[in-house]
Coordinates of C-alpha atoms and ligand atoms in Angstrom, one line a residue:
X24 CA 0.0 0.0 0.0
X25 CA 2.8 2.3 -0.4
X26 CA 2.1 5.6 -1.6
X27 CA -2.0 5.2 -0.6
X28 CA -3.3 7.9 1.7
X29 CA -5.8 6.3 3.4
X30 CA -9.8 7.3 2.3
X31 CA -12.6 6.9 3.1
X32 CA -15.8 6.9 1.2
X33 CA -18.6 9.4 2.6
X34 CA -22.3 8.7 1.5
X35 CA -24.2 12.5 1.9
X36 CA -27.6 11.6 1.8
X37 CA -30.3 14.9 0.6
X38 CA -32.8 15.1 3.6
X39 CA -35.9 14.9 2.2
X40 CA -37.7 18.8 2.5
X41 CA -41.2 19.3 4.0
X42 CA -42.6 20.0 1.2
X43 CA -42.1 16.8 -1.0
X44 CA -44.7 16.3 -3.3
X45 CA -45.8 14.3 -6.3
X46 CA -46.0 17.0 -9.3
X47 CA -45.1 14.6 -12.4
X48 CA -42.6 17.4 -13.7
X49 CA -39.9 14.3 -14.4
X50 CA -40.1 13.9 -17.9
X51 CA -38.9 10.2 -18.8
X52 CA -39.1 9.3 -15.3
X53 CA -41.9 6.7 -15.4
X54 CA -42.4 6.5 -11.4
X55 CA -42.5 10.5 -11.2
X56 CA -45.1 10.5 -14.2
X57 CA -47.1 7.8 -12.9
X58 CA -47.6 9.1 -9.5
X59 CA -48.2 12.9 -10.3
X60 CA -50.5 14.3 -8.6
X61 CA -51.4 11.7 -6.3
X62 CA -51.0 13.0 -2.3
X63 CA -47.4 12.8 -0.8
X64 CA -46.6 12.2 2.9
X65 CA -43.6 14.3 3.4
X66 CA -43.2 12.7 7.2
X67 CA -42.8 9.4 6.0
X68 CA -41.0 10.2 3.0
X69 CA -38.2 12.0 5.5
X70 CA -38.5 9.4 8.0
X71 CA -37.5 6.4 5.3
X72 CA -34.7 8.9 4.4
X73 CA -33.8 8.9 7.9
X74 CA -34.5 5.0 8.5
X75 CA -31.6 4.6 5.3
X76 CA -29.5 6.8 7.2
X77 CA -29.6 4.8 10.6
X78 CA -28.8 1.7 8.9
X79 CA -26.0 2.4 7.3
X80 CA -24.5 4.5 10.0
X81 CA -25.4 1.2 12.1
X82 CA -23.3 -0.1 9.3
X83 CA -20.1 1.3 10.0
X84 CA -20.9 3.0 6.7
X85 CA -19.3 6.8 6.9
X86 CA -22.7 9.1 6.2
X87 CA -23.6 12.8 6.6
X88 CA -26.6 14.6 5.7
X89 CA -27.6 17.9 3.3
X90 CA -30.0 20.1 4.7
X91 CA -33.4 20.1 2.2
X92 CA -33.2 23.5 0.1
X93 CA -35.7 26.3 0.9
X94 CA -39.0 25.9 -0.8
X95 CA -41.4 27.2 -2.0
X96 CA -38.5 29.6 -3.9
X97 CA -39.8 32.6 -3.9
X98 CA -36.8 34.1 -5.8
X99 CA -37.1 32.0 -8.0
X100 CA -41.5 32.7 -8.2
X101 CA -40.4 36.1 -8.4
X102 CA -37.9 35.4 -11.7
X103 CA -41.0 33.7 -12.9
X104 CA -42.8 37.0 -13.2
X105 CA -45.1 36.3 -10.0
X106 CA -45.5 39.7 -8.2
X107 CA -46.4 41.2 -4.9
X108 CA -46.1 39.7 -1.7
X109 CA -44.8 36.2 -1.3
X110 CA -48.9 34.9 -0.7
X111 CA -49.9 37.0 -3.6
X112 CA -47.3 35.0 -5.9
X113 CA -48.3 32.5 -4.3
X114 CA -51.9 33.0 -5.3
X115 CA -51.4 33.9 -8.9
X116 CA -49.2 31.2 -9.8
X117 CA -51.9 28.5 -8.9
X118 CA -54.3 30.2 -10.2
X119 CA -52.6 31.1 -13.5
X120 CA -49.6 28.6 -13.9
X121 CA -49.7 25.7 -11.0
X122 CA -46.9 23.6 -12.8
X123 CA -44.5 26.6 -12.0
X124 CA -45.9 26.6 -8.9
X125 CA -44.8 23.3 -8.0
X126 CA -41.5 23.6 -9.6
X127 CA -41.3 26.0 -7.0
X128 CA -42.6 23.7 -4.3
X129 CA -39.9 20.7 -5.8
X130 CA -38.4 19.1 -2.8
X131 CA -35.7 17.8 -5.3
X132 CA -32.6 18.5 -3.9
X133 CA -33.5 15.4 -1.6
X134 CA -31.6 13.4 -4.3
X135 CA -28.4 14.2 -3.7
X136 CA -26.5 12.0 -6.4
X137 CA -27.6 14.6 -8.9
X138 CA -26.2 17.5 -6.5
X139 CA -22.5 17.7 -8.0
X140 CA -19.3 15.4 -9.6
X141 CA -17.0 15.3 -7.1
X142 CA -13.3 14.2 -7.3
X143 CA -11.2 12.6 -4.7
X144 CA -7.9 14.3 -4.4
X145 CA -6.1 11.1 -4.9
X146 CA -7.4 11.2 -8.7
X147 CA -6.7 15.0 -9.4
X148 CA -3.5 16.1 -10.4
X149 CA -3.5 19.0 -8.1
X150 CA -3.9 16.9 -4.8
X151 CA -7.1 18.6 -4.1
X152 CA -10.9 17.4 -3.9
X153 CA -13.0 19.0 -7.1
X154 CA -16.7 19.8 -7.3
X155 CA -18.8 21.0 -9.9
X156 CA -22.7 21.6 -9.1
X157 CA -25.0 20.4 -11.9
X158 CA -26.4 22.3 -13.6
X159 CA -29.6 20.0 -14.1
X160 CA -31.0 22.6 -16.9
X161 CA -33.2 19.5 -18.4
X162 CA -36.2 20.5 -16.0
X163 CA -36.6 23.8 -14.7
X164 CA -37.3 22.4 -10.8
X165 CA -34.5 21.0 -11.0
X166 CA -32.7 24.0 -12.6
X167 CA -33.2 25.9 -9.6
X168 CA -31.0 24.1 -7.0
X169 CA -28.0 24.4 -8.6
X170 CA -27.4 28.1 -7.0
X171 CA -28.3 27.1 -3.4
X172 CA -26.0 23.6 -4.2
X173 CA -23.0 25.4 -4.4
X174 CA -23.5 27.9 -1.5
X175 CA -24.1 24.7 0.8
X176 CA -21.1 22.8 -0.6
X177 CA -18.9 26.4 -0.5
X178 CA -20.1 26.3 3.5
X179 CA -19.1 22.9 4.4
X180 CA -15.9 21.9 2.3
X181 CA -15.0 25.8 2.9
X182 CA -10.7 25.1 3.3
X183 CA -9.1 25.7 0.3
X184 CA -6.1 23.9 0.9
X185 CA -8.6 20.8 0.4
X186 CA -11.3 21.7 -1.2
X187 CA -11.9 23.7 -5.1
X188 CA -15.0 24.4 -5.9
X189 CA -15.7 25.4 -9.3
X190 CA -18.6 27.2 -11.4
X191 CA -21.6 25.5 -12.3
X192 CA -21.2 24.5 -16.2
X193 CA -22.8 27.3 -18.1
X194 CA -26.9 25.8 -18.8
X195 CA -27.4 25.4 -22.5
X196 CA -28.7 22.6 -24.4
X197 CA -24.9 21.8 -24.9
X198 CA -23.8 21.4 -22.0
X199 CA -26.3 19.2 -19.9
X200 CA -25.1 17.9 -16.2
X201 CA -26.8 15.8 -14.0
X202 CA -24.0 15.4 -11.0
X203 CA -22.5 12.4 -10.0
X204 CA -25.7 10.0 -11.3
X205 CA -23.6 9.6 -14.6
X206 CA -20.7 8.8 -13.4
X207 CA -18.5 5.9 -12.1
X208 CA -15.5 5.5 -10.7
X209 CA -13.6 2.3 -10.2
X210 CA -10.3 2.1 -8.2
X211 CA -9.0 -1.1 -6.1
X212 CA -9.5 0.4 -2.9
X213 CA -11.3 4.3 -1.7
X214 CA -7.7 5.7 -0.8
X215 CA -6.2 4.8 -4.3
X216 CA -5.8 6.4 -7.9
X217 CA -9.7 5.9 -9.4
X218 CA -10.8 5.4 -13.2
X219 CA -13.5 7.8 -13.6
X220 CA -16.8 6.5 -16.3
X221 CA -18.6 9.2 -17.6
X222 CA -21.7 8.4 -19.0
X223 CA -23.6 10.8 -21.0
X224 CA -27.0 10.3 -23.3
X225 CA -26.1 12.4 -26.3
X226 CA -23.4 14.7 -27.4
X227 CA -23.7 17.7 -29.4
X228 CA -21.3 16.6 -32.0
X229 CA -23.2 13.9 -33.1
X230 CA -26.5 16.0 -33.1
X231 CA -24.6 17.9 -35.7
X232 CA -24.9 14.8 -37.9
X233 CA -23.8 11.9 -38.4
X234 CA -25.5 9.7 -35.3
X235 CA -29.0 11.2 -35.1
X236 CA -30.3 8.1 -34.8
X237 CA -28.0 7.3 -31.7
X238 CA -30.2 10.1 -29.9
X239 CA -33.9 8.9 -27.7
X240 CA -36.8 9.8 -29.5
X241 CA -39.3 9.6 -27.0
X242 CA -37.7 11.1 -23.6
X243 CA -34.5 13.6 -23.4
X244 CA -31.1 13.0 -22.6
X245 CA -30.0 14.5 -19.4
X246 CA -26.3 14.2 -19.4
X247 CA -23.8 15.5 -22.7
X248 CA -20.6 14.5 -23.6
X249 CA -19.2 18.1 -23.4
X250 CA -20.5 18.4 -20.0
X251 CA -18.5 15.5 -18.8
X252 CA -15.7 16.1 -20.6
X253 CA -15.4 19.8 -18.5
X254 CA -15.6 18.0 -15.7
X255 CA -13.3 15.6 -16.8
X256 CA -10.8 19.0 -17.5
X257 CA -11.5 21.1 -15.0
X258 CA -11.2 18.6 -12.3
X259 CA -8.1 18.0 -13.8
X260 CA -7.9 14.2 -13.7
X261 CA -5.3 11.9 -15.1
X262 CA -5.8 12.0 -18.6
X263 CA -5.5 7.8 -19.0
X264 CA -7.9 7.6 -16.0
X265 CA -11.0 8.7 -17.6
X266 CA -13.3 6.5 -20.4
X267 CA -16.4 8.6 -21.8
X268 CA -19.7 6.1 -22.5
X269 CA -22.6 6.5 -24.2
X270 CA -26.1 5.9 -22.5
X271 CA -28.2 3.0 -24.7
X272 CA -30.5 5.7 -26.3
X273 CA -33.4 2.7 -25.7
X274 CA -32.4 2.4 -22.2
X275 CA -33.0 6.3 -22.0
X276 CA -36.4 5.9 -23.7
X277 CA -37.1 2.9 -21.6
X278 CA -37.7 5.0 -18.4
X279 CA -33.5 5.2 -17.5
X280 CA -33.0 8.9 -17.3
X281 CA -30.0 8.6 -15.4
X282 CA -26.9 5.5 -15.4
X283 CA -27.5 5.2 -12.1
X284 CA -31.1 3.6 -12.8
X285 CA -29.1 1.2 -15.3
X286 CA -25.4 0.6 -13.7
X287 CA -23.7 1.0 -10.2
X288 CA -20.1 0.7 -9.2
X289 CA -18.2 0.7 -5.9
X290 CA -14.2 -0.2 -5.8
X291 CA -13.2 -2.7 -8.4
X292 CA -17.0 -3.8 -9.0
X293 CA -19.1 -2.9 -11.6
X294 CA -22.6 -4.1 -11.7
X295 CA -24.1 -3.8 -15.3
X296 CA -27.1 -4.0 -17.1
X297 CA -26.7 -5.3 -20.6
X298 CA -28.1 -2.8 -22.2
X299 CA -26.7 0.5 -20.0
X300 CA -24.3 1.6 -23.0
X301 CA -23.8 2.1 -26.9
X302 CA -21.4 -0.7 -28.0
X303 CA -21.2 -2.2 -24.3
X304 CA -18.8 -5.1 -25.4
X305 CA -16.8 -2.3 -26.4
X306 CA -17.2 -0.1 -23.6
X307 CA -16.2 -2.9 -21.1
X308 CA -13.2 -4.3 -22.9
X309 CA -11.8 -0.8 -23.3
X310 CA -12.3 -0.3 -19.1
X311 CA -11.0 -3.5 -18.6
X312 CA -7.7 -2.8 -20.6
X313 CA -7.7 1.1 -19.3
X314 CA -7.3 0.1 -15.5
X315 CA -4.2 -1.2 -13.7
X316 CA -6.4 -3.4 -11.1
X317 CA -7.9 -6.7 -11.5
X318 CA -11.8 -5.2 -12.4
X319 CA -14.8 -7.3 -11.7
X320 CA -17.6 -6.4 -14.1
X321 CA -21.1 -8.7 -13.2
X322 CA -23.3 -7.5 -16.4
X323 CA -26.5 -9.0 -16.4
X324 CA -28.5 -10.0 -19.6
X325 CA -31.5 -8.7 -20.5
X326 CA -32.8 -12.5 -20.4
X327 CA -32.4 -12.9 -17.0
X328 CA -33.9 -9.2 -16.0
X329 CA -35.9 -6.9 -18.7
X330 CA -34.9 -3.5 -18.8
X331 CA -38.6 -3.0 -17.5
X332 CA -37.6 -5.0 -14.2
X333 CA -35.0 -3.1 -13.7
X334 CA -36.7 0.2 -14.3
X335 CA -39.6 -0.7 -11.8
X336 CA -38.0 -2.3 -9.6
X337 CA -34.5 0.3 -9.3
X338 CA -32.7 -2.9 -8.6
X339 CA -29.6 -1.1 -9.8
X340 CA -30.3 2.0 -7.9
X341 CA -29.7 -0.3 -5.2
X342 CA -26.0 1.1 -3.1
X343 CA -23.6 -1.1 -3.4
X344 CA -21.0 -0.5 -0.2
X345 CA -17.8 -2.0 1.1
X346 CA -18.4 -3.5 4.5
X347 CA -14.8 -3.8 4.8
X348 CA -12.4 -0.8 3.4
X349 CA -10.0 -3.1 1.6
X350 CA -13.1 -3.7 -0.8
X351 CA -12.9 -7.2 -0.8
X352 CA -16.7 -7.4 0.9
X353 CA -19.9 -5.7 -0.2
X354 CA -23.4 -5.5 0.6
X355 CA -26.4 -4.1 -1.6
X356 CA -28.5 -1.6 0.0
X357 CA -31.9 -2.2 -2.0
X358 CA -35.5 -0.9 -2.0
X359 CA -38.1 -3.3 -1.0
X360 CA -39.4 -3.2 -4.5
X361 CA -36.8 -5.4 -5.4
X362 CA -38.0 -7.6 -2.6
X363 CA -41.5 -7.9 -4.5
X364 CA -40.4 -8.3 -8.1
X365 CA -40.3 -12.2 -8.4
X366 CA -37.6 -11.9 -11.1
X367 CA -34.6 -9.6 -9.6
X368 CA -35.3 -11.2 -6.0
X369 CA -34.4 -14.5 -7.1
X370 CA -31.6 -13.2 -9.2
X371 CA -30.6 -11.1 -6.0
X372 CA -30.3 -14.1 -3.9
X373 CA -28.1 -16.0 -6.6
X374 CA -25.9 -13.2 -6.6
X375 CA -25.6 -13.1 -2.7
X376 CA -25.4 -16.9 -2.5
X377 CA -22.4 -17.0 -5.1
X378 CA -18.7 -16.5 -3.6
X379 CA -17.6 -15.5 -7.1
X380 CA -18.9 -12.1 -6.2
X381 CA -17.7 -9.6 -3.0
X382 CA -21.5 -8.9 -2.4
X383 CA -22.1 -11.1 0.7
X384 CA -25.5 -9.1 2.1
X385 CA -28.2 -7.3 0.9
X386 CA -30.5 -5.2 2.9
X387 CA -34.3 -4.1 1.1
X388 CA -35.3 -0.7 2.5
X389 CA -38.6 1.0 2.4
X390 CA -38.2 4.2 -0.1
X391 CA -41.8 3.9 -0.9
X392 CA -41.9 7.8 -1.0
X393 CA -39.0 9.3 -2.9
X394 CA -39.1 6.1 -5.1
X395 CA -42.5 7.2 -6.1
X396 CA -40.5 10.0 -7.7
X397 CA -37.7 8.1 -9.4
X398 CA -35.7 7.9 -6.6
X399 CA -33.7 5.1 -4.7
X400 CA -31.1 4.5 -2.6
X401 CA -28.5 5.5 -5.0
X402 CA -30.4 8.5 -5.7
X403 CA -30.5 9.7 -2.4
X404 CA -26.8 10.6 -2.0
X405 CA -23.8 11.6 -2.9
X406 CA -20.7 10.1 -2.7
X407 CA -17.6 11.4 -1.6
X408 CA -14.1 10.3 -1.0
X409 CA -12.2 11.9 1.7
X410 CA -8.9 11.5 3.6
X411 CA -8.7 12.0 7.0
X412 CA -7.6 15.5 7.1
X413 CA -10.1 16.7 4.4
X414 CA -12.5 15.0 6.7
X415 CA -11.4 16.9 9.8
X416 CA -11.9 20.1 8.1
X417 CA -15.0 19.5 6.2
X418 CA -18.1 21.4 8.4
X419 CA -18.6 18.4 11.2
X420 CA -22.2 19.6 12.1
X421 CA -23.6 17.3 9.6
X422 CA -21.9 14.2 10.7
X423 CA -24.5 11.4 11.1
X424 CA -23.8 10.0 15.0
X425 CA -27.2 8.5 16.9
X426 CA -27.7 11.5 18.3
X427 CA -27.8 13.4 15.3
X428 CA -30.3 10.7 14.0
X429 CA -32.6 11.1 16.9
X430 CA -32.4 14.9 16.7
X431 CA -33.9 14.6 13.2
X432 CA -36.0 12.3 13.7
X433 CA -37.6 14.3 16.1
X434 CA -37.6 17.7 13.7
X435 CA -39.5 16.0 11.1
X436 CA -41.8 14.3 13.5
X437 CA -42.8 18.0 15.1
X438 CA -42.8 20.2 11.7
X439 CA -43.8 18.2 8.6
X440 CA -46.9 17.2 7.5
X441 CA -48.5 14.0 7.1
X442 CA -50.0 14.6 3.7
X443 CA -49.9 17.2 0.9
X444 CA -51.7 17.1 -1.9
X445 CA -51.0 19.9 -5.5
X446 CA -54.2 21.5 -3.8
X447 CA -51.9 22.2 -0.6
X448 CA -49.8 24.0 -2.3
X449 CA -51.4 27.1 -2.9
X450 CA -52.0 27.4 1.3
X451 CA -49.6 29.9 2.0
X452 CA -49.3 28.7 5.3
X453 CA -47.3 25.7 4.0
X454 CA -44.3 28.7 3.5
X455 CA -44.3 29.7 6.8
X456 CA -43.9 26.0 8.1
X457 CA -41.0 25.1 5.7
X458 CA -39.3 27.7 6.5
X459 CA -39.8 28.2 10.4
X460 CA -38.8 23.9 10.1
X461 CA -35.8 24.8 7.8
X462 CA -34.5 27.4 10.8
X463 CA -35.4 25.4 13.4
X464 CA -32.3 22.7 11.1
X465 CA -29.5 25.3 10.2
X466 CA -29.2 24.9 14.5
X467 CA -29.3 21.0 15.0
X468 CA -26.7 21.1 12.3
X469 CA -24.9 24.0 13.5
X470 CA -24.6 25.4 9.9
X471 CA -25.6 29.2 10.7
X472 CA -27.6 31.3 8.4
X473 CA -27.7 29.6 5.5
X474 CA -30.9 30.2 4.0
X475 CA -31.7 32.8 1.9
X476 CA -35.0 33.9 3.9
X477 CA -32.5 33.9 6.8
X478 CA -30.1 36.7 5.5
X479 CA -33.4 38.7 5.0
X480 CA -34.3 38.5 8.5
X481 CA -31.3 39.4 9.6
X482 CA -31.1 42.7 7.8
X483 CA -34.2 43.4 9.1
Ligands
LIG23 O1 -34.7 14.2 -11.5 N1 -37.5 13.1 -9.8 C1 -36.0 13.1 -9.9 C2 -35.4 11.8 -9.5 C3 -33.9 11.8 -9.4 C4 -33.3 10.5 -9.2 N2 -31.9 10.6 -9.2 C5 -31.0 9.7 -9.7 N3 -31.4 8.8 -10.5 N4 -29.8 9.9 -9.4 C6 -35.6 13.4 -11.3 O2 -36.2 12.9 -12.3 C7 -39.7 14.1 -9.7 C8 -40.3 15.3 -9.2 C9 -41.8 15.4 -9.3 O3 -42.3 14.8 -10.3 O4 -42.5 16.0 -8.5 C10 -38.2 14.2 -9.9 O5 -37.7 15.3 -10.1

C-alpha cells in the first residue's frame, strides 16, 4: 500500500424537505409520471430517508446529511414573473400557472446523487478534492438548485487547501449535467488512484450529424458529452484515467433517465445492465484494458432481467457499499421493491449466495416515497471520497452520530406534515412552516444562516 493515503468513502444523503410532493414534472421518469398528482406524505417520505441513514451508519458505513433546500423559492417565483407579496405570488401562480408553482414547491434536492461530480484528491492532479454543481438545466425544478447547491457545498468543504469548488457548467442545451448520477469510478481500494466512467446520453457533436439516430426519440437525454468532458478537465484528472460512454439511447427511452437507474459501481465492482451503454462489449473491454487493477464487471443479460424489471424495480439504484475498506466485501442496500419483483429477488439471492462475487449481504429498504418520484437508494446521496484530514476540516455539524439521528427524527416528527396534496400548495401557510422547520435545522446542524430567507431577517 505504499504511496495510498488512506480514504474513506462518505455517502451524503439529501434530507428529504417538508414539502415533498408528487407534481409529475420528471419527464422520462416513469415512477414520477405515474404518480403525479397523487397526495405525498412528506413525514414518512423524510423518515425512510432517515431510516436509510440509521442503517448504514449502524453499518459502519461513513454518512452525513444535506439540509433540504428552501421551498417554495420565492426568488425563484419572483424570476418567474409572479409579483407582490410572497402569498400573492403564491396565489397567482396557482391560479394562472400551478406547474411553476410546484417547480417552485420541488423538494428535489433530496436526491443528492444529482447535486454535483465530485473528485477525490487522490485522482486530481492537483492533490485537491474537485466539485462542480450540476447544472440539471433539463427540467426547470431542477434547474433551480444548482445556486443554493453550491453555496451549501462552499459552507461545508470551505478550506481551500482541500477543497476547489468550481462554477456551475454554463446551462445550455450543450452542455447538460446531471451530477454524480452519470458517473462511475472504479479504483482497487477508496484511498487509491480511481478510473473515472462518464456516461452521458447524447453529445452535441453527433447531433450535428452523423449519429441522429443514436439520440432517444421519446424522452430527453439528461447528461452530454461536453459536460463530462469539463468536468473531466476542470477537475483536472489523469488523462489515462478517464473513459467517456454513451447511454443505450433505448435504455433512455425505456424510463432510465440517469446511469444510475441502469449501472452501479463501488471499488473494483461494476454491476451492469446489458443494455446501460452504446457498444457495451466495447465499452467494457476498453475499461477492462484502461485500469491497472484486476476489475470485476457482473453485467446482467436482459434475459435474466428486462430493462422494464430493472426500471420498476430500481434494482440497480440499489447502493452497493464495502463492508470492509480493503473492498474485498460488499453489501447491496436495496429498496423493498426489489424484494416484490419475483424476477430480480431471485436473481438477487443467486448473486448473494455465489462466492464468485464480493456482495455477501443485501438489505431491502422501504423508499416507498421518494421512489415514487424516481428515486432510490443510490439517488438519495452523494458520494464522496475523503482523507482523514479533508475530513477533519470538512463542516462536522452534519456528521450522522445516533444523536444526530434522533435529533432529526424528532424535527421531522414535530414540523412536517403528514399529507400534501397539488391543492396544498397554494395554502400559504405551508411557507411559513418550511421555512420556520428549515431554521429550526440550520441549529441541529450548527450550519448558521444559511438560508436565503435567513439573511433577509437578519437585515431586518
Ligand atoms: O430528476 N425526480 C427526480 C429523481 C432523481 C433521481 N436521481 C437519480 N437517478 N440519481 C428526477 O427525475 C420528480 C419530481 C416530481 O415529479 O414532483 C423528480 O424530479
Amino acid at each position: 500500500m505504499t504511496g495510498v493515503t488512506p480514504a474513506f468513502e462518505w455517502n451524503f444523503d439529501g434530507l428529504v424537505g417538508p414539502t415533498h410532493n408528487y407534481a409529475g414534472l420528471a419527464s422520462g421518469n416513469l415512477a414520477s409520471m405515474q404518480h403525479a398528482h397523487r397526495t405525498s406524505n412528506p413525514q414518512a417520505a423524510a423518515l425512510q430517508g432517515i431510516a436509510k441513514m440509521r442503517l448504514l451508519h449502524q453499518l459502519g458505513v461513513k454518512q452525513a446529511v444535506l439540509p433540504p433546500h428552501a421551498r417554495p423559492n420565492l426568488a425563484f417565483l419572483s424570476a418567474l414573473g409572479f409579483q407582490g407579496n410572497p402569498a400573492q405570488q403564491i396565489a397567482q401562480a396557482y391560479r394562472t400557472a400551478p406547474e411553476l408553482l410546484n417547480a417552485c414547491y420541488s423538494a428535489s434536492s433530496m436526491w443528492a446523487a444529482n447535486t454535483a461530480t465530485v473528485t477525490p484528491s487522490s485522482d486530481s492532479q492537483d492533490g485537491k478534492v474537485h466539485f462542480t454543481v450540476a447544472n440539471l438545466m433539463s427540467n426547470l425544478h431542477r434547474a433551480q438548485e444548482a445556486p443554493f447547491s453550491q453555496h451549501l457545498l462552499q459552507t461545508i468543504f470551505a478550506d481551500p487547501d482541500y477543497f476547489s469548488h468550481h462554477p456551475v457548467i454554463p446551462a445550455s442545451m450543450t452542455t447538460r449535467d446531471e451530477g454524480a448520477a452519470n458517473h462511475n469510478r472504479l479504483c482497487q481500494n477508496h484511498g487509491s488512484v480511481g478510473f473515472h466512467v462518464f456516461v452521458y446520453g447524447q453529445s452535441y457533436r453527433q447531433a450535428e450529424g452523423s449519429n441522429l439516430e443514436a439520440s432517444p426519440q421519446r424522452y430527453p437525454a439528461r447528461q452530454t458529452r461536453e459536460a463530462s468532458e469539463i468536468i473531466a478537465r476542470a477537475h483536472q484528472i489523469f488523462p489515462d484515467k478517464v473513459l467517456f460512454a454513451q447511454q443505450s439511447p433505448l435504455a433512455i427511452d425505456s424510463g432510465v433517465f440517469h446511469n444510475d437507474v441502469i449501472a452501479v459501481a463501488n471499488a473494483s465492482l461494476l454491476l451492469v445492465h446489458e443494455q446501460a451503454f452504446v457498444n457495451q462489449a466495447q465499452v467494457l473491454k476498453q475499461l477492462q484494458q484502461s485500469v491497472n487493477f484486476p476489475l470485476q464487471i457482473i453485467e446482467v443479460p436482459e434475459r435474466e432481467i428486462s430493462l422494464a424489471d430493472a426500471v420498476s424495480s430500481y434494482l440497480f439504484n440499489s447502493q452497493l457499499l464495502s463492508i470492509s475498506n480493503t473492498g474485498s466485501k460488499m453489501m447491496l442496500i436495496a429498496p423493498t421493491e426489489c424484494a416484490h419483483n419475483p424476477k430480480v429477488h431471485q436473481w438477487l439471492e443467486q448473486l448473494i449466495a455465489s462466492p464468485d462475487n464480493p456482495i455477501e449481504d443485501i438489505h431491502y429498504l422501504d423508499l416507498k416515497q421518494s421512489m415514487q418520484n424516481g428515486g432510490g437508494p443510490a439517488c438519495l446521496r452523494l458520494r464522496i471520497v475523503l482523507q482523514e484530514a479533508e475530513q477533519a476540516s470538512m463542516h462536522q455539524g452534519i456528521i450522522i452520530t445516533d444523536a444526530l439521528l434522533d435529533d432529526l427524527s424528532d424535527w421531522v416528527k414535530r414540523y412536517y406534515r403528514m399529507a400534501l396534496s397539488p391543492a396544498d400548495l397554494a395554502d400559504p401557510a405551508l411557507l411559513d412552516e418550511s421555512y420556520t422547520a428549515l431554521d429550526a435545522l440550520t441549529q441541529v446542524l450548527k450550519l448558521g444562516s444559511i438560508y436565503p430567507f435567513q439573511y433577509v431577517t437578519e437585515k431586518q
